Structures are given as structure tokens and as C-alpha cells.
PDB file of C-alpha atoms in Angstrom:
ATOM      1  CA  MET A1275     308.061 -25.659 -24.753  1.00  0.00           C
ATOM      2  CA  VAL A1276     305.958 -25.646 -27.934  1.00  0.00           C
ATOM      3  CA  ASP A1277     307.669 -25.028 -31.280  1.00  0.00           C
ATOM      4  CA  THR A1278     306.233 -21.734 -32.588  1.00  0.00           C
ATOM      5  CA  GLU A1279     308.405 -21.322 -35.679  1.00  0.00           C
ATOM      6  CA  ASN A1280     306.443 -23.444 -38.138  1.00  0.00           C
ATOM      7  CA  ARG A1281     302.881 -22.433 -37.346  1.00  0.00           C
ATOM      8  CA  SER A1282     300.815 -20.830 -40.090  1.00  0.00           C
ATOM      9  CA  GLY A1283     297.973 -18.343 -39.656  1.00  0.00           C
ATOM     10  CA  PHE A1284     297.383 -16.643 -36.337  1.00  0.00           C
ATOM     11  CA  LEU A1285     295.818 -17.415 -32.976  1.00  0.00           C
ATOM     12  CA  VAL A1286     292.718 -15.632 -31.703  1.00  0.00           C
ATOM     13  CA  ILE A1287     292.598 -15.337 -27.904  1.00  0.00           C
ATOM     14  CA  PHE A1288     289.128 -14.502 -26.582  1.00  0.00           C
ATOM     15  CA  ASP A1289     288.317 -12.973 -23.250  1.00  0.00           C
ATOM     16  CA  CYS A1290     285.256 -14.663 -21.759  1.00  0.00           C
ATOM     17  CA  ASP A1291     283.086 -12.171 -19.864  1.00  0.00           C
ATOM     18  CA  GLY A1292     281.709  -9.438 -22.082  1.00  0.00           C
ATOM     19  CA  VAL A1293     283.032 -11.116 -25.239  1.00  0.00           C
ATOM     20  CA  LEU A1294     282.047 -14.785 -25.498  1.00  0.00           C
ATOM     21  CA  VAL A1295     279.256 -14.392 -22.962  1.00  0.00           C
ATOM     22  CA  GLU A1296     277.066 -11.433 -22.082  1.00  0.00           C
ATOM     23  CA  SER A1297     277.914 -11.389 -18.387  1.00  0.00           C
ATOM     24  CA  GLU A1298     278.546  -7.659 -18.419  1.00  0.00           C
ATOM     25  CA  PRO A1299     277.176  -5.395 -17.108  1.00  0.00           C
ATOM     26  CA  ALA A1300     275.328  -7.973 -14.929  1.00  0.00           C
ATOM     27  CA  GLU A1301     278.482  -9.149 -13.148  1.00  0.00           C
ATOM     28  CA  SER A1302     279.804  -5.674 -12.362  1.00  0.00           C
ATOM     29  CA  LEU A1303     276.359  -4.601 -11.147  1.00  0.00           C
ATOM     30  CA  ALA A1304     276.177  -7.678  -8.893  1.00  0.00           C
ATOM     31  CA  ILE A1305     279.559  -6.708  -7.454  1.00  0.00           C
ATOM     32  CA  LEU A1306     278.332  -3.138  -6.967  1.00  0.00           C
ATOM     33  CA  ASP A1307     275.238  -4.360  -5.129  1.00  0.00           C
ATOM     34  CA  VAL A1308     277.369  -6.384  -2.714  1.00  0.00           C
ATOM     35  CA  ALA A1309     279.786  -3.466  -2.266  1.00  0.00           C
ATOM     36  CA  ARG A1310     276.920  -1.126  -1.408  1.00  0.00           C
ATOM     37  CA  HIS A1311     275.937  -3.410   1.468  1.00  0.00           C
ATOM     38  CA  PHE A1312     279.354  -2.647   2.930  1.00  0.00           C
ATOM     39  CA  GLY A1313     278.813   1.108   2.527  1.00  0.00           C
ATOM     40  CA  TYR A1314     280.483   1.624  -0.846  1.00  0.00           C
ATOM     41  CA  ARG A1315     279.039   4.471  -2.895  1.00  0.00           C
ATOM     42  CA  ALA A1316     279.443   4.746  -6.643  1.00  0.00           C
ATOM     43  CA  THR A1317     277.255   5.151  -9.689  1.00  0.00           C
ATOM     44  CA  GLU A1318     276.727   2.232 -12.055  1.00  0.00           C
ATOM     45  CA  GLU A1319     278.888   3.972 -14.663  1.00  0.00           C
ATOM     46  CA  GLU A1320     281.721   4.437 -12.157  1.00  0.00           C
ATOM     47  CA  ALA A1321     281.466   0.812 -11.038  1.00  0.00           C
ATOM     48  CA  LEU A1322     281.581  -0.529 -14.585  1.00  0.00           C
ATOM     49  CA  ALA A1323     284.689   1.529 -15.334  1.00  0.00           C
ATOM     50  CA  ALA A1324     286.401   0.469 -12.091  1.00  0.00           C
ATOM     51  CA  PHE A1325     285.472  -3.225 -11.945  1.00  0.00           C
ATOM     52  CA  ARG A1326     285.357  -4.484 -15.531  1.00  0.00           C
ATOM     53  CA  GLY A1327     288.118  -6.965 -16.362  1.00  0.00           C
ATOM     54  CA  ARG A1328     289.777  -6.866 -12.945  1.00  0.00           C
ATOM     55  CA  LYS A1329     290.667  -9.657 -10.533  1.00  0.00           C
ATOM     56  CA  LEU A1330     288.035  -9.907  -7.794  1.00  0.00           C
ATOM     57  CA  ALA A1331     290.642  -9.500  -5.054  1.00  0.00           C
ATOM     58  CA  GLU A1332     291.735  -6.259  -6.718  1.00  0.00           C
ATOM     59  CA  VAL A1333     288.109  -5.088  -6.797  1.00  0.00           C
ATOM     60  CA  ALA A1334     287.864  -5.876  -3.084  1.00  0.00           C
ATOM     61  CA  ASP A1335     290.958  -3.724  -2.509  1.00  0.00           C
ATOM     62  CA  LEU A1336     289.396  -0.854  -4.487  1.00  0.00           C
ATOM     63  CA  VAL A1337     286.225  -1.086  -2.403  1.00  0.00           C
ATOM     64  CA  GLY A1338     288.265  -1.172   0.810  1.00  0.00           C
ATOM     65  CA  GLN A1339     290.267   1.875  -0.234  1.00  0.00           C
ATOM     66  CA  ALA A1340     287.069   3.792  -0.984  1.00  0.00           C
ATOM     67  CA  LEU A1341     285.774   2.864   2.462  1.00  0.00           C
ATOM     68  CA  GLY A1342     289.039   3.872   4.120  1.00  0.00           C
ATOM     69  CA  SER A1343     289.736   0.342   5.297  1.00  0.00           C
ATOM     70  CA  GLY A1344     291.007  -2.992   4.061  1.00  0.00           C
ATOM     71  CA  PRO A1345     288.977  -5.319   1.815  1.00  0.00           C
ATOM     72  CA  PRO A1346     285.583  -5.993   3.471  1.00  0.00           C
ATOM     73  CA  ALA A1347     285.450  -9.359   5.236  1.00  0.00           C
ATOM     74  CA  GLY A1348     283.477 -11.896   3.234  1.00  0.00           C
ATOM     75  CA  PHE A1349     283.246  -9.636   0.185  1.00  0.00           C
ATOM     76  CA  GLU A1350     284.681 -12.080  -2.355  1.00  0.00           C
ATOM     77  CA  THR A1351     282.669 -15.009  -1.007  1.00  0.00           C
ATOM     78  CA  GLU A1352     279.430 -13.047  -1.224  1.00  0.00           C
ATOM     79  CA  VAL A1353     280.204 -11.837  -4.749  1.00  0.00           C
ATOM     80  CA  ARG A1354     280.873 -15.412  -5.891  1.00  0.00           C
ATOM     81  CA  ARG A1355     277.613 -16.566  -4.305  1.00  0.00           C
ATOM     82  CA  ARG A1356     275.637 -13.733  -5.876  1.00  0.00           C
ATOM     83  CA  CYS A1357     277.139 -14.302  -9.332  1.00  0.00           C
ATOM     84  CA  ALA A1358     276.522 -18.058  -9.112  1.00  0.00           C
ATOM     85  CA  GLU A1359     272.865 -17.304  -8.426  1.00  0.00           C
ATOM     86  CA  THR A1360     272.292 -14.516 -10.924  1.00  0.00           C
ATOM     87  CA  VAL A1361     274.972 -14.687 -13.641  1.00  0.00           C
ATOM     88  CA  ASP A1362     276.936 -17.918 -14.113  1.00  0.00           C
ATOM     89  CA  HIS A1363     274.153 -20.192 -15.333  1.00  0.00           C
ATOM     90  CA  GLN A1364     271.977 -17.588 -17.063  1.00  0.00           C
ATOM     91  CA  VAL A1365     274.307 -15.897 -19.535  1.00  0.00           C
ATOM     92  CA  LYS A1366     273.975 -16.060 -23.292  1.00  0.00           C
ATOM     93  CA  ALA A1367     276.435 -15.555 -26.115  1.00  0.00           C
ATOM     94  CA  PRO A1368     276.315 -12.225 -27.975  1.00  0.00           C
ATOM     95  CA  PRO A1369     274.211 -12.316 -31.151  1.00  0.00           C
ATOM     96  CA  GLY A1370     276.170 -13.936 -33.976  1.00  0.00           C
ATOM     97  CA  MET A1371     278.908 -15.380 -31.723  1.00  0.00           C
ATOM     98  CA  ALA A1372     278.524 -19.032 -32.775  1.00  0.00           C
ATOM     99  CA  ALA A1373     278.414 -18.106 -36.464  1.00  0.00           C
ATOM    100  CA  ALA A1374     281.480 -15.883 -36.037  1.00  0.00           C
ATOM    101  CA  LEU A1375     283.403 -18.813 -34.565  1.00  0.00           C
ATOM    102  CA  ASP A1376     282.259 -21.080 -37.399  1.00  0.00           C
ATOM    103  CA  ARG A1377     283.683 -18.789 -40.055  1.00  0.00           C
ATOM    104  CA  LEU A1378     286.720 -17.554 -38.135  1.00  0.00           C
ATOM    105  CA  GLY A1379     289.172 -19.677 -40.115  1.00  0.00           C
ATOM    106  CA  HIS A1380     291.882 -19.551 -37.432  1.00  0.00           C
ATOM    107  CA  PRO A1381     292.616 -21.459 -34.215  1.00  0.00           C
ATOM    108  CA  TYR A1382     291.240 -19.892 -31.066  1.00  0.00           C
ATOM    109  CA  CYS A1383     291.139 -20.244 -27.290  1.00  0.00           C
ATOM    110  CA  VAL A1384     289.801 -18.389 -24.238  1.00  0.00           C
ATOM    111  CA  ALA A1385     291.918 -16.630 -21.591  1.00  0.00           C
ATOM    112  CA  SER A1386     289.982 -15.118 -18.694  1.00  0.00           C
ATOM    113  CA  SER A1387     290.506 -13.616 -15.259  1.00  0.00           C
ATOM    114  CA  SER A1388     287.675 -15.765 -13.890  1.00  0.00           C
ATOM    115  CA  PRO A1389     288.251 -19.096 -12.097  1.00  0.00           C
ATOM    116  CA  PRO A1390     288.154 -22.187 -14.363  1.00  0.00           C
ATOM    117  CA  GLU A1391     284.830 -23.410 -12.991  1.00  0.00           C
ATOM    118  CA  VAL A1392     283.204 -20.032 -13.652  1.00  0.00           C
ATOM    119  CA  ILE A1393     284.546 -19.898 -17.214  1.00  0.00           C
ATOM    120  CA  ARG A1394     283.201 -23.388 -17.886  1.00  0.00           C
ATOM    121  CA  ALA A1395     279.813 -22.679 -16.310  1.00  0.00           C
ATOM    122  CA  ARG A1396     279.335 -19.526 -18.359  1.00  0.00           C
ATOM    123  CA  LEU A1397     280.500 -21.100 -21.617  1.00  0.00           C
ATOM    124  CA  ARG A1398     278.152 -24.022 -20.972  1.00  0.00           C
ATOM    125  CA  SER A1399     275.257 -21.643 -20.306  1.00  0.00           C
ATOM    126  CA  ALA A1400     276.023 -19.834 -23.574  1.00  0.00           C
ATOM    127  CA  GLY A1401     276.246 -23.086 -25.550  1.00  0.00           C
ATOM    128  CA  LEU A1402     279.936 -22.596 -26.347  1.00  0.00           C
ATOM    129  CA  LEU A1403     281.747 -24.972 -23.992  1.00  0.00           C
ATOM    130  CA  ASP A1404     282.261 -27.743 -26.569  1.00  0.00           C
ATOM    131  CA  ARG A1405     284.034 -25.276 -28.852  1.00  0.00           C
ATOM    132  CA  PHE A1406     286.631 -24.408 -26.204  1.00  0.00           C
ATOM    133  CA  GLU A1407     287.273 -27.723 -24.431  1.00  0.00           C
ATOM    134  CA  GLY A1408     290.991 -28.163 -23.911  1.00  0.00           C
ATOM    135  CA  ARG A1409     291.657 -24.519 -24.779  1.00  0.00           C
ATOM    136  CA  ILE A1410     290.527 -22.744 -21.591  1.00  0.00           C
ATOM    137  CA  TYR A1411     293.116 -20.650 -19.737  1.00  0.00           C
ATOM    138  CA  SER A1412     292.368 -19.072 -16.366  1.00  0.00           C
ATOM    139  CA  ALA A1413     294.344 -16.446 -14.488  1.00  0.00           C
ATOM    140  CA  TYR A1414     293.740 -18.541 -11.353  1.00  0.00           C
ATOM    141  CA  THR A1415     295.621 -21.452 -12.929  1.00  0.00           C
ATOM    142  CA  VAL A1416     298.375 -19.400 -14.525  1.00  0.00           C
ATOM    143  CA  GLY A1417     298.820 -17.043 -11.562  1.00  0.00           C
ATOM    144  CA  SER A1418     298.757 -13.868 -13.659  1.00  0.00           C
ATOM    145  CA  TRP A1419     295.957 -11.314 -13.853  1.00  0.00           C
ATOM    146  CA  LYS A1420     295.355  -8.532 -16.352  1.00  0.00           C
ATOM    147  CA  PRO A1421     296.853  -6.000 -16.953  1.00  0.00           C
ATOM    148  CA  ASP A1422     299.885  -8.263 -16.472  1.00  0.00           C
ATOM    149  CA  PRO A1423     300.547  -9.957 -19.856  1.00  0.00           C
ATOM    150  CA  GLY A1424     301.328 -13.367 -18.363  1.00  0.00           C
ATOM    151  CA  LEU A1425     297.927 -14.960 -19.005  1.00  0.00           C
ATOM    152  CA  PHE A1426     297.929 -14.119 -22.709  1.00  0.00           C
ATOM    153  CA  LEU A1427     301.568 -15.133 -23.109  1.00  0.00           C
ATOM    154  CA  HIS A1428     300.866 -18.468 -21.425  1.00  0.00           C
ATOM    155  CA  ALA A1429     297.885 -19.154 -23.687  1.00  0.00           C
ATOM    156  CA  ALA A1430     299.891 -18.293 -26.800  1.00  0.00           C
ATOM    157  CA  GLU A1431     302.785 -20.560 -25.836  1.00  0.00           C
ATOM    158  CA  ALA A1432     300.441 -23.418 -24.920  1.00  0.00           C
ATOM    159  CA  GLU A1433     298.737 -23.120 -28.309  1.00  0.00           C
ATOM    160  CA  GLY A1434     302.043 -22.934 -30.169  1.00  0.00           C
ATOM    161  CA  PHE A1435     302.106 -19.307 -31.315  1.00  0.00           C
ATOM    162  CA  GLY A1436     304.446 -16.408 -30.732  1.00  0.00           C
ATOM    163  CA  PRO A1437     302.863 -13.174 -29.462  1.00  0.00           C
ATOM    164  CA  GLU A1438     303.365 -11.446 -32.814  1.00  0.00           C
ATOM    165  CA  MET A1439     300.988 -13.995 -34.351  1.00  0.00           C
ATOM    166  CA  CYS A1440     298.192 -13.483 -31.818  1.00  0.00           C
ATOM    167  CA  ALA A1441     295.102 -11.277 -31.782  1.00  0.00           C
ATOM    168  CA  VAL A1442     293.172 -10.770 -28.553  1.00  0.00           C
ATOM    169  CA  VAL A1443     289.431 -10.057 -28.501  1.00  0.00           C
ATOM    170  CA  GLU A1444     288.646  -8.016 -25.386  1.00  0.00           C
ATOM    171  CA  ASP A1445     285.944  -5.795 -23.941  1.00  0.00           C
ATOM    172  CA  SER A1446     287.923  -4.024 -21.202  1.00  0.00           C
ATOM    173  CA  LEU A1447     290.700  -1.442 -21.138  1.00  0.00           C
ATOM    174  CA  VAL A1448     292.544  -3.600 -18.597  1.00  0.00           C
ATOM    175  CA  GLY A1449     292.504  -6.423 -21.136  1.00  0.00           C
ATOM    176  CA  VAL A1450     293.729  -4.140 -23.907  1.00  0.00           C
ATOM    177  CA  GLU A1451     296.658  -3.093 -21.712  1.00  0.00           C
ATOM    178  CA  ALA A1452     297.510  -6.742 -21.008  1.00  0.00           C
ATOM    179  CA  ALA A1453     297.446  -7.591 -24.718  1.00  0.00           C
ATOM    180  CA  ARG A1454     299.606  -4.635 -25.646  1.00  0.00           C
ATOM    181  CA  ARG A1455     302.100  -5.481 -22.918  1.00  0.00           C
ATOM    182  CA  ALA A1456     302.240  -8.972 -24.412  1.00  0.00           C
ATOM    183  CA  ALA A1457     303.024  -7.385 -27.824  1.00  0.00           C
ATOM    184  CA  MET A1458     299.754  -8.707 -29.246  1.00  0.00           C
ATOM    185  CA  ARG A1459     297.162  -6.906 -31.328  1.00  0.00           C
ATOM    186  CA  VAL A1460     293.646  -6.286 -30.058  1.00  0.00           C
ATOM    187  CA  VAL A1461     290.048  -6.191 -31.220  1.00  0.00           C
ATOM    188  CA  LEU A1462     288.053  -4.223 -28.640  1.00  0.00           C
ATOM    189  CA  PHE A1463     284.415  -5.278 -28.556  1.00  0.00           C
ATOM    190  CA  GLY A1464     281.602  -3.202 -27.077  1.00  0.00           C
ATOM    191  CA  ALA A1465     281.176   0.239 -25.604  1.00  0.00           C
ATOM    192  CA  GLU A1466     284.738   0.668 -24.312  1.00  0.00           C
ATOM    193  CA  ARG A1467     286.031   0.985 -27.890  1.00  0.00           C
ATOM    194  CA  ALA A1468     284.873   4.610 -27.908  1.00  0.00           C
ATOM    195  CA  ARG A1469     287.399   5.410 -25.148  1.00  0.00           C
ATOM    196  CA  LEU A1470     290.512   4.504 -27.160  1.00  0.00           C
ATOM    197  CA  ALA A1471     292.001   6.322 -30.120  1.00  0.00           C
ATOM    198  CA  PRO A1472     292.516   4.392 -33.364  1.00  0.00           C
ATOM    199  CA  ALA A1473     295.890   2.657 -33.593  1.00  0.00           C
ATOM    200  CA  ASP A1474     297.731   0.189 -35.804  1.00  0.00           C
ATOM    201  CA  ASP A1475     297.469  -2.514 -33.148  1.00  0.00           C
ATOM    202  CA  LEU A1476     293.776  -1.961 -32.324  1.00  0.00           C
ATOM    203  CA  ARG A1477     290.427  -2.376 -34.044  1.00  0.00           C
ATOM    204  CA  GLY A1478     286.980  -1.617 -32.629  1.00  0.00           C
ATOM    205  CA  LEU A1479     284.095  -4.053 -33.023  1.00  0.00           C
ATOM    206  CA  SER A1480     280.395  -3.378 -32.518  1.00  0.00           C
ATOM    207  CA  LYS A1481     278.912  -6.698 -33.699  1.00  0.00           C
ATOM    208  CA  MET A1482     280.262 -10.217 -33.945  1.00  0.00           C
ATOM    209  CA  SER A1483     279.271 -10.633 -37.579  1.00  0.00           C
ATOM    210  CA  ASP A1484     282.179  -8.296 -38.391  1.00  0.00           C
ATOM    211  CA  LEU A1485     284.736 -10.174 -36.273  1.00  0.00           C
ATOM    212  CA  ARG A1486     286.560 -12.027 -39.033  1.00  0.00           C
ATOM    213  CA  ALA A1487     286.893  -8.914 -41.199  1.00  0.00           C
ATOM    214  CA  ALA A1488     288.243  -6.920 -38.231  1.00  0.00           C
ATOM    215  CA  LEU A1489     290.780  -9.630 -37.413  1.00  0.00           C
ATOM    216  CA  GLU A1490     291.953 -10.062 -40.999  1.00  0.00           C
ATOM    217  CA  ASN A1491     292.358  -6.314 -41.394  1.00  0.00           C
ATOM    218  CA  LEU A1492     294.217  -6.034 -38.079  1.00  0.00           C
ATOM    219  CA  MET A1493     296.656  -8.837 -38.816  1.00  0.00           C
ATOM    220  CA  ALA A1494     297.178  -7.839 -42.474  1.00  0.00           C
ATOM    221  CA  THR A1495     298.624  -4.500 -41.393  1.00  0.00           C
ATOM    222  CA  HIS A1496     301.399  -6.399 -39.618  1.00  0.00           C
ATOM    223  CA  ALA A1497     302.032  -9.078 -42.240  1.00  0.00           C
TER     224      ALA A1497
END
């Protein structure tokens, strides 16, 4: 157990895909392409809304339900193969990400629903792996997937912070739900921010150059 009582400042917990690396919408579209080979029918917009931020096994269940059967045999294996070929080693960081980390002024880590090797491969591709070494938390290691709050709570405890002193940077509504269930505040980056109403525990973010200001404003309202 880490002592959380004497820590100053706050912890920033980053999601990986769609936040630290621009793997979305490429990953969800790769999943959709595989699903269509099994007979799944959905628009790209529907797929992005259904798949983003979810555990791959849960996505397989959603596809199976739509097909009126169980998860398609070999679905997860094929998705992993397709993403390894087209996503994992070709992603980049969003514009301004490295500079935003440089001026953040607070400790940070990454907590993602992807397997550890995928997180590392994508951070390496984006030139960010060195910044997160030793501070990478995977749902596959923790055994908790969003929207369950367990992954974020584990990361906070490991880094020595209580949930009230944590801000999560997410791009998915599933991730926002997980953060809120963990009693953490959230910065929602990207297009999904338009789907949520303003709230005391939430800030929207359209570009990484504004990240520090959004975080400081978010946490100041709860000081």
C-alpha cells in the first residue's frame, strides 16, 4: 500500500489509444473490417460509437449478438493480427502531445484497455515510450476493464495518489464512465466531447496545447 496522504499536486492518468496516440479511428475501422468478414453490418459511425474504448472480448460479444450467435471464432486473433499490421507500429502522437507533457507540471502515467505489449508498441511508434517507462498500466495486467473503475484506481494507488487527486484524460464515453465511477475528474479529448453536457467534473479538450490549462481549471474547481 502506498501512502497517499502526503502527496502534493495531482496525478494525470492518460488513456493511450485516441489520446497519447492517434490509433483512432484506425483501430475501430480495422475491427469493423474484420467483423464485416463475419457478416456484421454497421456504418463506420455506428462502429466507432460501439467499439471505442471497449475490451476486445466485449466487442466480439457485441458482434456475436448482432449476428445472432456467440463471438465469431478467431475474431480476436484476426483483429490483433490486423492491428499489428496496420496500426501498432504506424501511429503518431497527436500534434502538440510531447510539448504538452513537457509543460504539464504534474506526475502522469498511462492506463489503457490494451495489452501491455500493444501499449508499448504504440507509445514507441509515437516517440513517447521513454516518457512512460515504469508507469504503464494495462487492464490485462490489472484484470479490470472500463467502464469498471478498477484500472484507474489501481494506477492511482500505484502512483501514490487518492482518487480525489487524479484527473483522467480520455477520448471515449466508456472511459469517462470509468473515471467517474472511480470518483476522478475527466478531460475528454476529441469528438466525443460534444456528446456530454458540461459538468463540474468534466472538461472538453480539442487540442493538446490547451491540456495544462484544462487540467488546472478542472482541478482548481475542486481545491
